[in-house]
PDB file of C-alpha atoms in Angstrom:
ATOM      1  CA  MET C 889      19.328   0.374  12.062  1.00 71.00           C
ATOM      2  CA  SER C 890      19.689  -3.216  10.900  1.00 84.00           C
ATOM      3  CA  LEU C 891      16.336  -4.702   9.928  1.00 90.00           C
ATOM      4  CA  PRO C 892      15.521  -8.312  10.863  1.00 95.00           C
ATOM      5  CA  VAL C 893      14.984 -10.906   8.151  1.00 96.00           C
ATOM      6  CA  VAL C 894      11.355 -11.963   7.890  1.00 96.00           C
ATOM      7  CA  LEU C 895      10.733 -15.166   9.852  1.00 96.00           C
ATOM      8  CA  PRO C 896       8.601 -17.964   8.377  1.00 98.00           C
ATOM      9  CA  ALA C 897       6.084 -17.539  11.213  1.00 98.00           C
ATOM     10  CA  TRP C 898       5.581 -13.870  10.344  1.00 98.00           C
ATOM     11  CA  LEU C 899       5.082 -14.693   6.682  1.00 98.00           C
ATOM     12  CA  GLU C 900       2.630 -17.423   7.593  1.00 98.00           C
ATOM     13  CA  THR C 901       0.680 -14.946   9.715  1.00 98.00           C
ATOM     14  CA  ALA C 902       0.641 -12.339   6.924  1.00 98.00           C
ATOM     15  CA  VAL C 903      -0.715 -14.892   4.445  1.00 98.00           C
ATOM     16  CA  ALA C 904      -3.355 -15.982   6.950  1.00 98.00           C
ATOM     17  CA  LEU C 905      -4.479 -12.372   7.329  1.00 98.00           C
ATOM     18  CA  ALA C 906      -4.807 -11.920   3.574  1.00 98.00           C
ATOM     19  CA  ASP C 907      -6.602 -15.254   3.222  1.00 98.00           C
ATOM     20  CA  ALA C 908      -9.090 -14.206   5.899  1.00 98.00           C
ATOM     21  CA  ALA C 909      -9.754 -10.855   4.239  1.00 98.00           C
ATOM     22  CA  ARG C 910     -10.458 -12.135   0.722  1.00 98.00           C
ATOM     23  CA  PRO C 911     -13.763 -13.978   1.217  1.00 98.00           C
ATOM     24  CA  ILE C 912     -15.202 -11.169   3.340  1.00 96.00           C
ATOM     25  CA  ALA C 913     -14.285  -8.531   0.753  1.00 96.00           C
ATOM     26  CA  ASN C 914     -15.631 -10.609  -2.109  1.00 96.00           C
ATOM     27  CA  HIS C 915     -18.837 -11.368  -0.223  1.00 95.00           C
ATOM     28  CA  TYR C 916     -19.661  -7.656   0.043  1.00 93.00           C
ATOM     29  CA  PHE C 917     -18.146  -6.482  -3.264  1.00 95.00           C
ATOM     30  CA  ARG C 918     -20.810  -5.189  -5.662  1.00 93.00           C
ATOM     31  CA  SER C 919     -23.542  -5.759  -3.100  1.00 89.00           C
ATOM     32  CA  ARG C 920     -25.893  -3.049  -1.893  1.00 79.00           C
ATOM     33  CA  LEU C 921     -23.787  -1.772   0.982  1.00 75.00           C
ATOM     34  CA  SER C 922     -24.602   1.074   3.301  1.00 70.00           C
ATOM     35  CA  VAL C 923     -21.714   3.525   3.403  1.00 69.00           C
ATOM     36  CA  ASN C 924     -20.871   5.647   6.422  1.00 69.00           C
ATOM     37  CA  SER C 925     -18.502   8.602   6.681  1.00 59.00           C
ATOM     38  CA  LYS C 926     -15.724   8.798   9.240  1.00 55.00           C
ATOM     39  CA  ALA C 927     -14.659  12.002  10.972  1.00 53.00           C
ATOM     40  CA  ASP C 928     -12.422  12.905   8.028  1.00 57.00           C
ATOM     41  CA  GLN C 929     -15.362  12.253   5.650  1.00 48.00           C
ATOM     42  CA  SER C 930     -13.670   9.204   4.122  1.00 62.00           C
ATOM     43  CA  PRO C 931     -16.089   6.307   3.511  1.00 64.00           C
ATOM     44  CA  VAL C 932     -16.241   3.096   5.533  1.00 70.00           C
ATOM     45  CA  THR C 933     -18.354  -0.033   5.099  1.00 83.00           C
ATOM     46  CA  ILE C 934     -19.202  -3.129   7.101  1.00 88.00           C
ATOM     47  CA  ALA C 935     -16.676  -4.970   4.925  1.00 90.00           C
ATOM     48  CA  ASP C 936     -13.817  -2.761   6.197  1.00 90.00           C
ATOM     49  CA  GLN C 937     -14.871  -3.337   9.777  1.00 91.00           C
ATOM     50  CA  GLN C 938     -15.413  -7.099   9.528  1.00 94.00           C
ATOM     51  CA  ILE C 939     -12.116  -7.675   7.716  1.00 96.00           C
ATOM     52  CA  GLU C 940     -10.089  -5.799  10.302  1.00 96.00           C
ATOM     53  CA  ALA C 941     -11.877  -7.563  13.155  1.00 96.00           C
ATOM     54  CA  ALA C 942     -11.044 -10.935  11.572  1.00 98.00           C
ATOM     55  CA  MET C 943      -7.396  -9.970  11.105  1.00 98.00           C
ATOM     56  CA  ARG C 944      -7.085  -8.747  14.686  1.00 98.00           C
ATOM     57  CA  GLU C 945      -8.491 -12.037  15.939  1.00 98.00           C
ATOM     58  CA  ILE C 946      -5.808 -13.926  13.999  1.00 98.00           C
ATOM     59  CA  LEU C 947      -3.043 -11.670  15.323  1.00 98.00           C
ATOM     60  CA  ALA C 948      -4.221 -12.058  18.916  1.00 97.00           C
ATOM     61  CA  LYS C 949      -3.588 -15.790  18.615  1.00 98.00           C
ATOM     62  CA  ALA C 950      -0.614 -15.924  16.239  1.00 98.00           C
ATOM     63  CA  GLN C 951       1.448 -12.908  17.383  1.00 98.00           C
ATOM     64  CA  PRO C 952       0.129 -11.837  20.794  1.00 97.00           C
ATOM     65  CA  ASP C 953       3.255  -9.828  21.654  1.00 97.00           C
ATOM     66  CA  HIS C 954       3.014  -7.642  18.541  1.00 98.00           C
ATOM     67  CA  GLY C 955       1.215  -4.304  18.314  1.00 98.00           C
ATOM     68  CA  ILE C 956      -1.457  -3.385  15.787  1.00 98.00           C
ATOM     69  CA  LEU C 957      -2.259  -0.185  13.911  1.00 98.00           C
ATOM     70  CA  GLY C 958      -5.471  -0.566  11.927  1.00 95.00           C
ATOM     71  CA  GLU C 959      -7.474   1.925   9.919  1.00 85.00           C
ATOM     72  CA  GLU C 960     -10.827   1.020  11.408  1.00 85.00           C
ATOM     73  CA  HIS C 961     -10.113   0.040  15.020  1.00 85.00           C
ATOM     74  CA  GLY C 962      -7.139   2.237  15.874  1.00 81.00           C
ATOM     75  CA  PRO C 963      -3.842   1.562  17.670  1.00 93.00           C
ATOM     76  CA  ASP C 964      -3.068  -1.259  20.090  1.00 95.00           C
ATOM     77  CA  ARG C 965       0.383  -1.431  21.748  1.00 95.00           C
ATOM     78  CA  THR C 966       2.034   0.510  18.926  1.00 95.00           C
ATOM     79  CA  ASP C 967       5.062   1.086  21.169  1.00 95.00           C
ATOM     80  CA  ALA C 968       6.034  -2.580  20.670  1.00 97.00           C
ATOM     81  CA  ASP C 969       9.098  -3.380  18.545  1.00 97.00           C
ATOM     82  CA  PHE C 970       6.906  -5.238  16.044  1.00 98.00           C
ATOM     83  CA  VAL C 971       3.658  -3.651  14.862  1.00 98.00           C
ATOM     84  CA  TRP C 972       1.223  -4.895  12.225  1.00 98.00           C
ATOM     85  CA  VAL C 973      -0.248  -2.117  10.087  1.00 98.00           C
ATOM     86  CA  LEU C 974      -3.591  -3.046   8.516  1.00 98.00           C
ATOM     87  CA  ASP C 975      -5.783  -1.512   5.838  1.00 97.00           C
ATOM     88  CA  PRO C 976      -8.706  -3.896   5.344  1.00 97.00           C
ATOM     89  CA  ILE C 977      -9.858  -2.194   2.156  1.00 96.00           C
ATOM     90  CA  ASP C 978      -7.518   0.277   0.516  1.00 96.00           C
ATOM     91  CA  GLY C 979      -9.555   2.094  -2.089  1.00 93.00           C
ATOM     92  CA  THR C 980     -12.915   2.014  -0.345  1.00 89.00           C
ATOM     93  CA  ARG C 981     -14.302   4.464  -2.907  1.00 90.00           C
ATOM     94  CA  ALA C 982     -13.368   2.031  -5.674  1.00 93.00           C
ATOM     95  CA  PHE C 983     -14.889  -0.812  -3.660  1.00 93.00           C
ATOM     96  CA  ILE C 984     -18.250   0.880  -3.195  1.00 90.00           C
ATOM     97  CA  CYS C 985     -18.324   1.831  -6.898  1.00 91.00           C
ATOM     98  CA  GLY C 986     -17.769  -1.783  -7.995  1.00 94.00           C
ATOM     99  CA  VAL C 987     -14.221  -1.148  -9.265  1.00 96.00           C
ATOM    100  CA  PRO C 988     -12.075  -4.265  -8.626  1.00 97.00           C
ATOM    101  CA  THR C 989      -8.722  -2.524  -8.024  1.00 97.00           C
ATOM    102  CA  PHE C 990      -9.311  -2.107  -4.268  1.00 97.00           C
ATOM    103  CA  GLY C 991      -6.898  -4.061  -2.081  1.00 98.00           C
ATOM    104  CA  THR C 992      -6.077  -5.304   1.392  1.00 98.00           C
ATOM    105  CA  LEU C 993      -2.785  -3.969   2.732  1.00 98.00           C
ATOM    106  CA  ILE C 994      -0.850  -5.789   5.449  1.00 98.00           C
ATOM    107  CA  ALA C 995       2.521  -4.680   6.810  1.00 98.00           C
ATOM    108  CA  LEU C 996       4.782  -5.759   9.637  1.00 98.00           C
ATOM    109  CA  CYS C 997       6.992  -2.963  10.931  1.00 98.00           C
ATOM    110  CA  TYR C 998      10.059  -3.212  13.149  1.00 98.00           C
ATOM    111  CA  ARG C 999      10.605  -0.119  15.285  1.00 97.00           C
ATOM    112  CA  GLY C1000       8.535   1.860  12.810  1.00 97.00           C
ATOM    113  CA  GLN C1001      10.109   0.583   9.579  1.00 98.00           C
ATOM    114  CA  PRO C1002       8.214  -1.789   7.256  1.00 98.00           C
ATOM    115  CA  ILE C1003       9.928  -5.177   6.888  1.00 98.00           C
ATOM    116  CA  LEU C1004       7.104  -7.257   5.378  1.00 98.00           C
ATOM    117  CA  GLY C1005       4.305  -6.257   3.039  1.00 98.00           C
ATOM    118  CA  VAL C1006       1.306  -7.907   1.411  1.00 98.00           C
ATOM    119  CA  VAL C1007      -0.689  -6.165  -1.320  1.00 98.00           C
ATOM    120  CA  ASP C1008      -3.722  -8.345  -1.986  1.00 98.00           C
ATOM    121  CA  HIS C1009      -6.537  -7.768  -4.469  1.00 98.00           C
ATOM    122  CA  PRO C1010      -9.484  -9.990  -3.556  1.00 98.00           C
ATOM    123  CA  ALA C1011     -11.675  -9.335  -6.597  1.00 98.00           C
ATOM    124  CA  LEU C1012      -8.785  -9.848  -9.022  1.00 98.00           C
ATOM    125  CA  GLY C1013      -7.140 -12.788  -7.281  1.00 98.00           C
ATOM    126  CA  GLU C1014      -3.731 -11.090  -7.333  1.00 98.00           C
ATOM    127  CA  ARG C1015      -1.283 -10.923  -4.443  1.00 98.00           C
ATOM    128  CA  TRP C1016       2.167  -9.389  -4.090  1.00 98.00           C
ATOM    129  CA  ILE C1017       4.362 -10.265  -1.101  1.00 98.00           C
ATOM    130  CA  GLY C1018       7.803  -8.899  -0.267  1.00 98.00           C
ATOM    131  CA  GLY C1019       9.978  -8.515   2.812  1.00 98.00           C
ATOM    132  CA  THR C1020      13.466  -8.273   4.234  1.00 98.00           C
ATOM    133  CA  GLY C1021      15.302 -11.331   2.919  1.00 96.00           C
ATOM    134  CA  LEU C1022      12.161 -12.242   0.957  1.00 97.00           C
ATOM    135  CA  PRO C1023      12.195 -11.245  -2.749  1.00 97.00           C
ATOM    136  CA  THR C1024       8.853 -10.029  -4.044  1.00 98.00           C
ATOM    137  CA  THR C1025       6.452 -12.519  -5.577  1.00 98.00           C
ATOM    138  CA  TRP C1026       3.216 -12.157  -7.526  1.00 98.00           C
ATOM    139  CA  ASN C1027       0.855 -15.064  -6.852  1.00 98.00           C
ATOM    140  CA  GLY C1028       3.871 -17.068  -5.731  1.00 98.00           C
ATOM    141  CA  GLU C1029       6.046 -16.293  -8.767  1.00 98.00           C
ATOM    142  CA  PRO C1030       9.127 -14.027  -8.597  1.00 98.00           C
ATOM    143  CA  CYS C1031       8.623 -10.588 -10.117  1.00 98.00           C
ATOM    144  CA  GLN C1032      10.756  -7.541 -10.860  1.00 98.00           C
ATOM    145  CA  THR C1033      10.314  -3.888 -11.659  1.00 98.00           C
ATOM    146  CA  ARG C1034      10.990  -2.562 -15.158  1.00 98.00           C
ATOM    147  CA  ALA C1035      14.311  -1.004 -16.145  1.00 98.00           C
ATOM    148  CA  CYS C1036      12.888   2.471 -16.810  1.00 98.00           C
ATOM    149  CA  THR C1037      15.404   5.131 -15.778  1.00 98.00           C
ATOM    150  CA  ARG C1038      14.026   8.308 -17.409  1.00 98.00           C
ATOM    151  CA  LEU C1039      10.924  10.246 -16.441  1.00 98.00           C
ATOM    152  CA  ALA C1040      10.350  11.039 -20.112  1.00 98.00           C
ATOM    153  CA  ASP C1041       9.835   7.293 -20.702  1.00 98.00           C
ATOM    154  CA  ALA C1042       7.783   6.607 -17.577  1.00 98.00           C
ATOM    155  CA  TYR C1043       4.149   5.643 -17.089  1.00 98.00           C
ATOM    156  CA  LEU C1044       3.163   7.613 -13.985  1.00 98.00           C
ATOM    157  CA  PHE C1045       0.125   6.875 -11.798  1.00 98.00           C
ATOM    158  CA  ALA C1046      -1.675   8.631  -8.942  1.00 98.00           C
ATOM    159  CA  THR C1047      -4.962   7.771  -7.295  1.00 96.00           C
ATOM    160  CA  SER C1048      -6.462  11.141  -8.259  1.00 95.00           C
ATOM    161  CA  PRO C1049      -5.166  14.577  -9.253  1.00 95.00           C
ATOM    162  CA  ASP C1050      -7.631  15.958  -6.697  1.00 95.00           C
ATOM    163  CA  MET C1051      -5.522  14.627  -3.834  1.00 95.00           C
ATOM    164  CA  PHE C1052      -2.820  17.226  -4.462  1.00 97.00           C
ATOM    165  CA  LYS C1053      -3.438  20.610  -2.825  1.00 96.00           C
ATOM    166  CA  GLY C1054      -1.549  23.898  -2.772  1.00 97.00           C
ATOM    167  CA  ALA C1055       2.205  23.535  -3.262  1.00 97.00           C
ATOM    168  CA  ASP C1056       1.803  19.760  -3.614  1.00 97.00           C
ATOM    169  CA  ALA C1057      -0.483  20.354  -6.604  1.00 97.00           C
ATOM    170  CA  ASP C1058       2.151  22.550  -8.234  1.00 97.00           C
ATOM    171  CA  SER C1059       4.789  19.877  -7.639  1.00 98.00           C
ATOM    172  CA  PHE C1060       2.624  17.134  -9.097  1.00 98.00           C
ATOM    173  CA  THR C1061       1.691  19.201 -12.157  1.00 97.00           C
ATOM    174  CA  ARG C1062       5.373  19.814 -12.832  1.00 98.00           C
ATOM    175  CA  LEU C1063       6.166  16.113 -12.406  1.00 98.00           C
ATOM    176  CA  ALA C1064       3.242  14.912 -14.529  1.00 97.00           C
ATOM    177  CA  SER C1065       4.163  17.244 -17.385  1.00 97.00           C
ATOM    178  CA  ARG C1066       7.557  15.535 -17.679  1.00 98.00           C
ATOM    179  CA  ALA C1067       6.301  11.941 -17.667  1.00 98.00           C
ATOM    180  CA  LYS C1068       5.501   9.992 -20.825  1.00 98.00           C
ATOM    181  CA  GLU C1069       1.971   9.133 -19.635  1.00 97.00           C
ATOM    182  CA  ARG C1070      -0.230  10.102 -16.677  1.00 97.00           C
ATOM    183  CA  ARG C1071      -2.968   7.797 -15.453  1.00 97.00           C
ATOM    184  CA  TYR C1072      -5.235   7.801 -12.388  1.00 97.00           C
ATOM    185  CA  GLY C1073      -7.477   5.707 -10.202  1.00 93.00           C
ATOM    186  CA  LEU C1074      -5.754   2.434  -9.297  1.00 95.00           C
ATOM    187  CA  ASP C1075      -5.118   3.003  -5.568  1.00 94.00           C
ATOM    188  CA  CYS C1076      -2.656   0.371  -4.272  1.00 97.00           C
ATOM    189  CA  PHE C1077      -2.992  -1.726  -7.444  1.00 98.00           C
ATOM    190  CA  ALA C1078      -0.549   0.680  -9.087  1.00 98.00           C
ATOM    191  CA  ALA C1079       2.146  -0.359  -6.591  1.00 98.00           C
ATOM    192  CA  GLY C1080       1.599  -3.993  -7.524  1.00 98.00           C
ATOM    193  CA  LEU C1081       1.891  -3.140 -11.208  1.00 98.00           C
ATOM    194  CA  ILE C1082       5.182  -1.367 -10.548  1.00 98.00           C
ATOM    195  CA  ALA C1083       6.522  -4.372  -8.634  1.00 98.00           C
ATOM    196  CA  GLY C1084       5.334  -6.646 -11.445  1.00 98.00           C
ATOM    197  CA  GLY C1085       7.144  -4.664 -14.133  1.00 98.00           C
ATOM    198  CA  HIS C1086       4.115  -3.234 -15.930  1.00 98.00           C
ATOM    199  CA  ILE C1087       4.251   0.483 -15.089  1.00 98.00           C
ATOM    200  CA  ASP C1088       7.000   2.722 -13.790  1.00 98.00           C
ATOM    201  CA  ALA C1089       5.993   5.201 -11.106  1.00 98.00           C
ATOM    202  CA  MET C1090       3.402   6.366  -8.608  1.00 98.00           C
ATOM    203  CA  VAL C1091       3.179   9.535  -6.547  1.00 98.00           C
ATOM    204  CA  GLU C1092       0.662  10.086  -3.750  1.00 98.00           C
ATOM    205  CA  THR C1093      -0.019  12.465  -0.894  1.00 97.00           C
ATOM    206  CA  SER C1094      -2.267  12.716   2.174  1.00 95.00           C
ATOM    207  CA  LEU C1095      -1.756   9.029   2.998  1.00 97.00           C
ATOM    208  CA  GLN C1096      -1.832   7.318   6.392  1.00 96.00           C
ATOM    209  CA  PRO C1097       0.628   4.590   7.536  1.00 98.00           C
ATOM    210  CA  TYR C1098      -1.835   1.830   6.684  1.00 96.00           C
ATOM    211  CA  ASP C1099      -1.980   3.220   3.107  1.00 97.00           C
ATOM    212  CA  TYR C1100       1.754   2.971   2.389  1.00 98.00           C
ATOM    213  CA  CYS C1101       3.629   0.721   4.862  1.00 98.00           C
ATOM    214  CA  ALA C1102       2.798  -2.514   2.996  1.00 98.00           C
ATOM    215  CA  LEU C1103       3.955  -1.014  -0.299  1.00 98.00           C
ATOM    216  CA  ALA C1104       7.549  -0.383   0.801  1.00 98.00           C
ATOM    217  CA  PRO C1105       8.850  -3.986   1.159  1.00 98.00           C
ATOM    218  CA  VAL C1106       6.954  -5.110  -1.958  1.00 98.00           C
ATOM    219  CA  ILE C1107       8.486  -2.358  -4.103  1.00 98.00           C
ATOM    220  CA  GLU C1108      11.990  -2.558  -2.647  1.00 98.00           C
ATOM    221  CA  GLN C1109      12.325  -6.339  -2.848  1.00 98.00           C
ATOM    222  CA  ALA C1110      11.186  -6.218  -6.485  1.00 98.00           C
ATOM    223  CA  GLY C1111      14.072  -3.864  -7.304  1.00 98.00           C
ATOM    224  CA  GLY C1112      12.241  -0.545  -7.081  1.00 98.00           C
ATOM    225  CA  LYS C1113      12.650   2.520  -4.920  1.00 98.00           C
ATOM    226  CA  ILE C1114      10.121   4.103  -2.561  1.00 98.00           C
ATOM    227  CA  SER C1115      10.450   7.040  -0.158  1.00 98.00           C
ATOM    228  CA  ASP C1116       8.786  10.214   1.009  1.00 98.00           C
ATOM    229  CA  TRP C1117       9.061  13.270  -1.236  1.00 98.00           C
ATOM    230  CA  THR C1118      12.390  14.264   0.343  1.00 98.00           C
ATOM    231  CA  GLY C1119      13.950  10.861  -0.294  1.00 98.00           C
ATOM    232  CA  LYS C1120      13.746   9.583   3.283  1.00 98.00           C
ATOM    233  CA  PRO C1121      12.773   5.924   3.896  1.00 98.00           C
ATOM    234  CA  LEU C1122       9.143   5.408   4.812  1.00 98.00           C
ATOM    235  CA  THR C1123       8.213   4.745   8.436  1.00 98.00           C
ATOM    236  CA  ILE C1124       5.008   4.715  10.431  1.00 97.00           C
ATOM    237  CA  HIS C1125       5.740   8.386  11.147  1.00 97.00           C
ATOM    238  CA  SER C1126       6.227   9.620   7.546  1.00 98.00           C
ATOM    239  CA  ASP C1127       4.176  12.603   6.373  1.00 97.00           C
ATOM    240  CA  GLY C1128       2.001  10.696   3.896  1.00 97.00           C
ATOM    241  CA  ARG C1129       3.641  11.897   0.683  1.00 98.00           C
ATOM    242  CA  ILE C1130       5.246   9.007  -1.206  1.00 98.00           C
ATOM    243  CA  ALA C1131       7.245   8.632  -4.409  1.00 98.00           C
ATOM    244  CA  VAL C1132       7.534   5.175  -5.979  1.00 98.00           C
ATOM    245  CA  ALA C1133       9.700   4.252  -8.967  1.00 98.00           C
ATOM    246  CA  ALA C1134      10.854   1.171 -10.841  1.00 98.00           C
ATOM    247  CA  THR C1135      14.526   2.171 -10.552  1.00 98.00           C
ATOM    248  CA  ALA C1136      16.719   4.363  -8.372  1.00 98.00           C
ATOM    249  CA  ALA C1137      17.582   6.585 -11.353  1.00 98.00           C
ATOM    250  CA  LEU C1138      13.915   7.213 -12.142  1.00 98.00           C
ATOM    251  CA  HIS C1139      13.210   7.828  -8.472  1.00 98.00           C
ATOM    252  CA  GLY C1140      15.898  10.512  -8.443  1.00 98.00           C
ATOM    253  CA  GLU C1141      14.290  12.266 -11.418  1.00 98.00           C
ATOM    254  CA  ILE C1142      10.891  12.129  -9.723  1.00 98.00           C
ATOM    255  CA  LEU C1143      12.210  13.692  -6.507  1.00 98.00           C
ATOM    256  CA  ALA C1144      13.979  16.413  -8.512  1.00 98.00           C
ATOM    257  CA  ALA C1145      10.780  17.243 -10.406  1.00 98.00           C
ATOM    258  CA  LEU C1146       8.735  17.370  -7.204  1.00 98.00           C
ATOM    259  CA  ALA C1147      11.287  19.672  -5.593  1.00 97.00           C
ATOM    260  CA  GLY C1148      11.256  22.019  -8.569  1.00 90.00           C
TER     261      GLY C1148
END
């Protein structure tokens, strides 16, 4: 399937969404928030809810024909060709602990495939944007992934080793043992660091579409490679296991290690 080039109006909308999210996130960051648990026991705060509500209001005016899939307020017309996938605060646990690596993730998907992504970090003032026909930028400046091609030379990140269960845990342990360094805890900030050329790889599991859709265009347009654990391109319907690498060669080594 041929993917459409990102239109200026879509980019303008994506930036408006990120701009709306930042002041709300920063207003509540390191404040005494009440934290509730969703059905899956993941935490949610008033900041998550207010940010998504603000973004949905913008989309209703700017792109009324597009669908929306948001973490906090669910699906709306997700059978449309174009669907915005929103994570108001990715890394809510980091957010409630006062750790500034939480982010806002914004993706535009065409028939299920991500074509535009924004990875924004309100507390840090850092923003990566990438899309079809739109090379990745960091705070408006072009950026590229590193030239790392060997797992033995790679700095590998995951949000937490606890996220890997059963056979996935065995796969991750095997992968991590072959990497140069293993580090944890950055959530979506690790994807930005890969796109910016600072680290080399990230592997995650148990993710939802709003956790990974925005990452795909940012990584790919910076020269990296991202897929599910079998090497298939990410879509809204992927199984939540992702492998991210600075180069195609490194990505191949990662998939081989995960497969055994």
